[in-house]
XYZ file of C-alpha atoms in Angstrom:
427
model
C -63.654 -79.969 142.200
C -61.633 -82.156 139.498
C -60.955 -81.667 135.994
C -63.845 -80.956 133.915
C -64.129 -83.562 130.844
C -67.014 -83.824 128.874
C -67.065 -87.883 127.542
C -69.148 -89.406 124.932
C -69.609 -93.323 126.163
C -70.603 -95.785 123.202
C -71.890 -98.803 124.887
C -74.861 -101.164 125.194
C -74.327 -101.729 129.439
C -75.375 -98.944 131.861
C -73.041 -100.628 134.353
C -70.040 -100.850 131.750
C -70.432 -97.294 131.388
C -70.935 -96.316 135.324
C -67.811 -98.236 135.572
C -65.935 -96.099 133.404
C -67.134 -92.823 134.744
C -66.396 -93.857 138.649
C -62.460 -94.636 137.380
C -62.320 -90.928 136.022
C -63.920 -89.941 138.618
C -61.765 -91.969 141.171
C -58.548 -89.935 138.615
C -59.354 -86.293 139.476
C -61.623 -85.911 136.971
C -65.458 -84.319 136.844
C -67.101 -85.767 133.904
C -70.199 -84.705 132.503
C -70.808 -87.783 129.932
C -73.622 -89.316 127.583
C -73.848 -93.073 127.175
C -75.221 -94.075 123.374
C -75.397 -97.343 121.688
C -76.098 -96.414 118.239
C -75.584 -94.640 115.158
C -78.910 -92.470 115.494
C -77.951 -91.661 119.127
C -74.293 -90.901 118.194
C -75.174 -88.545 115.622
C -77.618 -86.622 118.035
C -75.218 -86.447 120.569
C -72.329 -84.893 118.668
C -74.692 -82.335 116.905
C -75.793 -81.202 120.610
C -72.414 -81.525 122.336
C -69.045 -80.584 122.248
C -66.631 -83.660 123.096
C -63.786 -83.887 124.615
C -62.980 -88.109 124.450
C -65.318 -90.887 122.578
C -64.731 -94.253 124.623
C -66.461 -97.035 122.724
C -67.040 -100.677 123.063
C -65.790 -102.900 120.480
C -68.847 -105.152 120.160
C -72.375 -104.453 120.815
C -75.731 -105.765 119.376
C -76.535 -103.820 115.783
C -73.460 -102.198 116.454
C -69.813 -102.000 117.207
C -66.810 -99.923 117.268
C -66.001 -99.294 113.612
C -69.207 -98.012 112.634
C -69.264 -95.428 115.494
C -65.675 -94.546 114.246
C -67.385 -94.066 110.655
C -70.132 -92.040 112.207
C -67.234 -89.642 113.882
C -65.467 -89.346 111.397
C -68.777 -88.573 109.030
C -69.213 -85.546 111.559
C -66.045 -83.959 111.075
C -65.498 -84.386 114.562
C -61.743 -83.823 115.591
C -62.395 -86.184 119.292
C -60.162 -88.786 120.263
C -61.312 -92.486 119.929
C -60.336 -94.839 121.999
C -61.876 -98.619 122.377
C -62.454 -100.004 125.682
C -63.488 -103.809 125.282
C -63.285 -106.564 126.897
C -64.178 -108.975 123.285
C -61.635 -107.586 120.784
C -58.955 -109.423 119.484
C -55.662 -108.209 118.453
C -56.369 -108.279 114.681
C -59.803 -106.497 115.120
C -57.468 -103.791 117.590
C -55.243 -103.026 114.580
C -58.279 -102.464 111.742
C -59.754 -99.799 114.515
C -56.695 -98.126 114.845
C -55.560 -98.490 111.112
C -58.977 -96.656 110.641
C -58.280 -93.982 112.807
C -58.999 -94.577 116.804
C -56.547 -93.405 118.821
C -56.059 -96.590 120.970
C -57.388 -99.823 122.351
C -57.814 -100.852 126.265
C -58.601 -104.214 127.336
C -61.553 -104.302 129.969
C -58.873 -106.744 131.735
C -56.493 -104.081 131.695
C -58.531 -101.157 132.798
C -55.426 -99.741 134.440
C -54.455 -98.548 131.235
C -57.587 -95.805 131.055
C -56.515 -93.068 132.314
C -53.122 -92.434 130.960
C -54.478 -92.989 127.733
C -57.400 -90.685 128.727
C -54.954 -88.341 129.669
C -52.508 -88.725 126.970
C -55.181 -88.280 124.487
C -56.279 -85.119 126.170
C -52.832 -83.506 125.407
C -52.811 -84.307 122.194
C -56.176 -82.872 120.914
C -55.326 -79.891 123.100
C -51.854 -79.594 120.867
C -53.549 -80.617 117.723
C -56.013 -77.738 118.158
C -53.335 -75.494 118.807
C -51.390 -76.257 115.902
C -54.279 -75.915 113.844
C -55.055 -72.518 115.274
C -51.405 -71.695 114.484
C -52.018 -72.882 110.836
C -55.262 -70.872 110.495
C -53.310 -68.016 111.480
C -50.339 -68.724 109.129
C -52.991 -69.496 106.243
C -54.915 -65.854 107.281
C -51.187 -64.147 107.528
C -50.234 -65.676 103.974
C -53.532 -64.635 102.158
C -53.139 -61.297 103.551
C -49.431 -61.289 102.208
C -50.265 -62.885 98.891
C -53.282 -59.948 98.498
C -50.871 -57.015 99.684
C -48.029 -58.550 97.113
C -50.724 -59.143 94.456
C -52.577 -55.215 94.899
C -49.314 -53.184 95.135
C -48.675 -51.095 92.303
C -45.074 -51.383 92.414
C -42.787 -54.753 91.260
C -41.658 -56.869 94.630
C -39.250 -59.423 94.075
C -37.967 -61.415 96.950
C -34.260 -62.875 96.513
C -31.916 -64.965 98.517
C -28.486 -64.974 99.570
C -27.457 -66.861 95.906
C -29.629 -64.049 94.140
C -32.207 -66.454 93.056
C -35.808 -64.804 92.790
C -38.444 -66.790 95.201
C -41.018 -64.027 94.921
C -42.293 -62.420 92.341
C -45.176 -60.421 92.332
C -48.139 -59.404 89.681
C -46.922 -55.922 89.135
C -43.067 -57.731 88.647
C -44.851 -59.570 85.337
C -47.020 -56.691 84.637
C -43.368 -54.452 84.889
C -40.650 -56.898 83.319
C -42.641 -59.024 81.028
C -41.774 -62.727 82.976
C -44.418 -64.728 84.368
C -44.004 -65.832 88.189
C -43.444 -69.754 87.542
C -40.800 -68.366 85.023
C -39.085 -66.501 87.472
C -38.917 -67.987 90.348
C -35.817 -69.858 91.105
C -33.808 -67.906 88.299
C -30.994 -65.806 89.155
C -32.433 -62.342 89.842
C -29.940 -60.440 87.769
C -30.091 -62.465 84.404
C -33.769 -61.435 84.581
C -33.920 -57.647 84.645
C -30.772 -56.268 85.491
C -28.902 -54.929 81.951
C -25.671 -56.584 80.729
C -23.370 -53.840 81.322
C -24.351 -53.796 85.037
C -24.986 -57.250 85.959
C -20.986 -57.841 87.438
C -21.778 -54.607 89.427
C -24.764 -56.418 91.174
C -23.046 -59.713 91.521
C -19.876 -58.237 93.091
C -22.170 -56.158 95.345
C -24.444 -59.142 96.398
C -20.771 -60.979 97.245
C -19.425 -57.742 99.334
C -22.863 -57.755 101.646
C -22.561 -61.506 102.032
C -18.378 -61.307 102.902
C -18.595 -58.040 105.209
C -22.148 -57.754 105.852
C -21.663 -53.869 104.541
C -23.617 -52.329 101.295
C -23.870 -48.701 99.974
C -27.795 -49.906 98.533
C -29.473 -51.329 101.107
C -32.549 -49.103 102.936
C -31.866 -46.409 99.960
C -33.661 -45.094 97.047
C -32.087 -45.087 93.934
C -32.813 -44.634 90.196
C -31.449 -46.952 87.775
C -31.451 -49.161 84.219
C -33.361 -52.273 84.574
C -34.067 -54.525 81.824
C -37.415 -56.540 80.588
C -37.813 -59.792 79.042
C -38.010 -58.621 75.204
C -34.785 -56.778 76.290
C -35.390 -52.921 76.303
C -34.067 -50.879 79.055
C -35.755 -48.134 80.682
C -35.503 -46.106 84.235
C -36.883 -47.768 87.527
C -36.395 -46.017 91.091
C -35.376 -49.010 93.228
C -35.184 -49.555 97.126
C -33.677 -53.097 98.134
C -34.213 -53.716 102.252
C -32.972 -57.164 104.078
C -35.478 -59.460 105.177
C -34.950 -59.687 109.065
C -35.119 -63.946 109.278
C -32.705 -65.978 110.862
C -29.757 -68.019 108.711
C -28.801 -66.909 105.420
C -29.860 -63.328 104.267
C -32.957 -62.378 101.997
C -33.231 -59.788 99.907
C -36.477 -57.962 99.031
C -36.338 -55.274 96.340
C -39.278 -52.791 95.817
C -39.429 -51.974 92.098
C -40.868 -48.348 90.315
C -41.181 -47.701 86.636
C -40.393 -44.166 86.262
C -40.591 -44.109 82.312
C -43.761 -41.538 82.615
C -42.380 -39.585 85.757
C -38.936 -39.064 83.108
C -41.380 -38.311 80.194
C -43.547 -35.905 82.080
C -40.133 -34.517 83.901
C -38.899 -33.304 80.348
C -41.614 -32.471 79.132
C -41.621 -30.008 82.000
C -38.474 -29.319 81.389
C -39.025 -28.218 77.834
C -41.992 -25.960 78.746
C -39.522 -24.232 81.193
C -36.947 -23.715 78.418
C -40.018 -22.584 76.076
C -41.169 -20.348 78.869
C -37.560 -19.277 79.562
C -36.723 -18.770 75.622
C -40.061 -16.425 75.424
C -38.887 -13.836 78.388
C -35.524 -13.810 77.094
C -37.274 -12.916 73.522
C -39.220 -10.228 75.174
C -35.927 -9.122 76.891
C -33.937 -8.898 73.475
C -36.554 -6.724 71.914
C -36.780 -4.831 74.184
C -33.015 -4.023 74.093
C -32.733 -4.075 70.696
C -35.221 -1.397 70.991
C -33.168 0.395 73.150
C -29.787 -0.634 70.895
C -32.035 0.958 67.694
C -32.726 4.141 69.702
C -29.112 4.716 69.784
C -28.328 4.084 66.026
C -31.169 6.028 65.038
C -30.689 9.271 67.543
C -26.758 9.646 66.506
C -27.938 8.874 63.017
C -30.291 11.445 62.854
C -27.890 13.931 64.804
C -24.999 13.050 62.055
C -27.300 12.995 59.378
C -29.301 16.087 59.966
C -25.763 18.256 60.952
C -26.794 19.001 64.391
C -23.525 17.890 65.155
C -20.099 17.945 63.340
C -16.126 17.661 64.065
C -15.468 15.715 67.743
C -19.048 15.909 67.894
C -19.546 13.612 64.966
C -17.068 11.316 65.485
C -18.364 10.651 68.914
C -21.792 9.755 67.707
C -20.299 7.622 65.218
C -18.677 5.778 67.624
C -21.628 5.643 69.164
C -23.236 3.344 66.593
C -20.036 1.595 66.161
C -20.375 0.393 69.931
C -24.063 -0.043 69.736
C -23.840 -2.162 66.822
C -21.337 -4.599 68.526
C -23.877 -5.008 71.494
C -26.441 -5.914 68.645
C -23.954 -8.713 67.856
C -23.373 -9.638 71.314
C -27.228 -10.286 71.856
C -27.392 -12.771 68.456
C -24.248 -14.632 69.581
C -25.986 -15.050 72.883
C -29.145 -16.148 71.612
C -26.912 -19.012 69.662
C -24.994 -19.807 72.717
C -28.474 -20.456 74.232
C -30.240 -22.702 70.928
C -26.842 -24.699 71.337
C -26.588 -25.031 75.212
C -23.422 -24.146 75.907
C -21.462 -23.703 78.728
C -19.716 -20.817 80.592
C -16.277 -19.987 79.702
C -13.528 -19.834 82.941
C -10.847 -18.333 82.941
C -7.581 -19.385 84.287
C -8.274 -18.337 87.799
C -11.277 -20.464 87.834
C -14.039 -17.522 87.837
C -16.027 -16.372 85.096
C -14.160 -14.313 82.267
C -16.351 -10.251 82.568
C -14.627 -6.936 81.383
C -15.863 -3.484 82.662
C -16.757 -1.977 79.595
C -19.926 0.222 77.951
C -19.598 2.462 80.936
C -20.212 5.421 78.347
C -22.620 3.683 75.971
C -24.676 2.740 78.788
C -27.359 4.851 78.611
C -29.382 4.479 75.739
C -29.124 7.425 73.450
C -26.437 9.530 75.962
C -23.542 10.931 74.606
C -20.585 11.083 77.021
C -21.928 14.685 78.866
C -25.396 13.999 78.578
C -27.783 12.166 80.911
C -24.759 10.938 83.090
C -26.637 12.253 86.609
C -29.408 9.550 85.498
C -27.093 6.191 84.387
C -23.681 7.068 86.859
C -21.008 3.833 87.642
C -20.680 4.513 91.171
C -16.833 3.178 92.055
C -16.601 5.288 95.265
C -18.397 2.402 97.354
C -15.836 0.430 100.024
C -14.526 -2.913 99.864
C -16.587 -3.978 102.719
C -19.509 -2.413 100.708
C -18.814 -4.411 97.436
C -18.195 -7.971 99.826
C -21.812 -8.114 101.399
C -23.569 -7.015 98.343
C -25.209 -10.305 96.479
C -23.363 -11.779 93.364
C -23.644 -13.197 90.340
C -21.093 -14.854 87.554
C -21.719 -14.251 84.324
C -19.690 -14.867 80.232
C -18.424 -12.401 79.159
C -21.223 -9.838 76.925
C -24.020 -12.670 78.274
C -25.566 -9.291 80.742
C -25.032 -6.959 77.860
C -28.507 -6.691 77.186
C -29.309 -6.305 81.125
C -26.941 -3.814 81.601
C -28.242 -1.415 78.608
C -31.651 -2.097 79.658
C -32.085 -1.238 83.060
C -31.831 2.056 83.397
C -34.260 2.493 80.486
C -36.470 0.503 82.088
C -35.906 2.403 85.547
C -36.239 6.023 83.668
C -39.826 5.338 83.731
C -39.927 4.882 87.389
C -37.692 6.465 89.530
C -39.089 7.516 92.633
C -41.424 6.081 95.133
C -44.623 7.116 95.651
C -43.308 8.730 98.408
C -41.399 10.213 96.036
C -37.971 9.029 97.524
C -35.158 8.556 94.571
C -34.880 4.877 93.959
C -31.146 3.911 92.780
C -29.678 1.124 90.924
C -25.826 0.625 91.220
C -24.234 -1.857 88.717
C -20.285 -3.103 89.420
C -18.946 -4.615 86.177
C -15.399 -6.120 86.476
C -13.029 -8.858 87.093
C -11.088 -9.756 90.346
């Protein structure tokens, strides 16, 4: 069984054309072929068939090879042509081929057939391969251009120089430069601020000298800059385009101006949120501050109590009047953000201290089996238990608070005592 070819024979001679069809045939080859010797005829035949080789004589009555080349070519046929005449001179050879056939054999030199035949053969096959290859670049590249075009974040595409040579709609929706204006600039006289452009230039000059970068295949948040010249945060992620040669750059672009905005805005209702517990909290132990003043007060002032007795409620509202002041120089601390005071040792500056005043309205005898500062615990105790650093008076309020708060509860349902133990000190 030889090679199957399917030939399209334009030719007024049956024999002519037998003749050609035994040399295939005598060449390995199994035609299946069509002899035609007209336009009307050719036009059928290639609407009915697919080709694989047009052989056409040069000259024939009504007819010749040129207009059948027309007719082809009408078709959109992609077929090899090739003239096989035995009337053709060398001029009329070079018009067919400057027209488009792919050769010319001389009847005399029929020897010639069937490497052309064959050569011809090889290149349609290639041709149509190449333009398979190109349909499938052109399908690859619209599906690019529509993934570069419908992303929501900037792409830009640099190479090893840092010029931009891709540029994508969100990039002019995001920086305010049009593609055909970007392309070809240099990538960081575009969007990358003054103050940071010798940053990116010496980093770009590092990859390329040692290969090694701290950005690549990271996400990172920094300044970028648009055309009118205002800065504002992007989150950034620059990868390496894996092609051969010189290095390529593609950098995936986020504005994060509204993530920031909504960010602090968060931010603000925590501190709002924060700023009313701790205003419930002060009340409540200024209530518990008040209680004090007013229940020596009224022990003073009424002369339920005199001499040491006296004195020591006075002192009482003495000390309960400075943890009044230490809750409004807190509250200020807090408006004006500021930070913890160290000491020298590096921890927190605390002081034991209100271990008597405690205990909202207890005197130094009374109440003490309620608000008691345990110190018998162990070292080994005190190390596992869970810490916290704190300024100075800044858990005043906590501290005179909680066992008020506790009074109220004390047991379990179960009825099991329920204990509190505070440690106030430094190390």
């Amino acid at each position: 069984m030889g090679r199957p070819l399917r030939v399209l024979i334009v030719e007024d001679s049956e024999n002519d054309a037998r003749l050609v069809v035994r040399r295939l045939e005598q060449s390995g080859f199994s035609p299946f072929w069509k002899r035609v010797d007209g336009a009307e005829s050719l036009r059928a035949a290639l609407s009915t068939h697919a080709w694989d080789i047009v052989l056409s004589d040069h000259s024939m009555p009504g007819f010749g090879s040129l207009q059948a080349l027309s007719v082809l070519q009408e078709a959109g046929a992609d077929v090899p042509f090739v003239v096989v005449s035995g009337a053709i001179r060398e001029e009329d050879a070079v018009v067919v081929i400057r027209a488009g056939a792919a050769d010319y054999i001389a009847k005399e030199n029929f020897s010639r057939l069937i490497p052309v035949v064959e050569r011809e053969l090889r290149a349609a096959h290639l041709r149509r391969e190449h333009q398979q290859l190109e349909g499938i670049q052109r399908e690859n590249q619209a599906r690019r251009n529509a993934i570069l075009e419908s992303a929501l974040d900037s792409i830009v595409t640099i190479d090893h120089e840092g010029k931009v040579f891709e540029w994508n709609r969100a990039a002019e929706k995001t920086f305010g430069y049009r593609r055909a204006d970007a392309l070809g600039k240099v990538l960081a006289d575009l969007i990358i601020p003054p103050k940071l452009r010798d940053r990116h230039k010496q980093g770009l000059a590092r990859y390329l000298a040692t290969g090694e970068s701290s950005l690549l295949g990271r996400r990172m948040e920094l300044m970028a800059m648009r055309a009118d010249g205002t800065e504002f945060p992007v989150e950034l992620t620059v990868t390496r385009v894996p092609v051969e040669g010189e290095p390529i750059f593609t950098s995936f672009i986020r504005d994060v101006t509204e993530r920031r905005t909504l960010e602090e805005q968060l931010r603000q209702l925590q501190k709002m949120e924060s700023i009313g517990q701790l205003a419930a909290g002060v009340a409540h132990d200024f209530n518990n501050i008040l209680s004090v003043i007013q229940g020596h007060a009224y022990l003073v002032l009424g002369g339920m109590v005199q001499g040491k007795e006296a004195e020591e409620s006075i002192k009482q509202i003495g000390a309960a009047a400075k943890r009044a002041a230490g809750l409004t120089r807190q509250l200020l601390t807090f408006s004006r953000k500021q930070q913890m005071q160290y000491g020298q040792d590096g921890r927190p500056s605390a002081r034991s201290r209100h271990r008597h005043g405690i205990c909202p309205g207890a005197g130094p005898a009374r109440d003490q089996r309620r608000c008691r500062h345990d110190r018998a615990d162990s070292p080994e105790s005190r190390r596992q238990r869970p810490r916290c650093h704190a300024q100075g008076r800044a858990t005043d309020h906590q501290h005179v608070g909680l066992p008020t708060r506790g009074r109220g509860g004390e047991t379990e349902s179960g009825g099991a005592p329920r204990c509190v133990r505070l440690s106030c000190g430094q190390r």
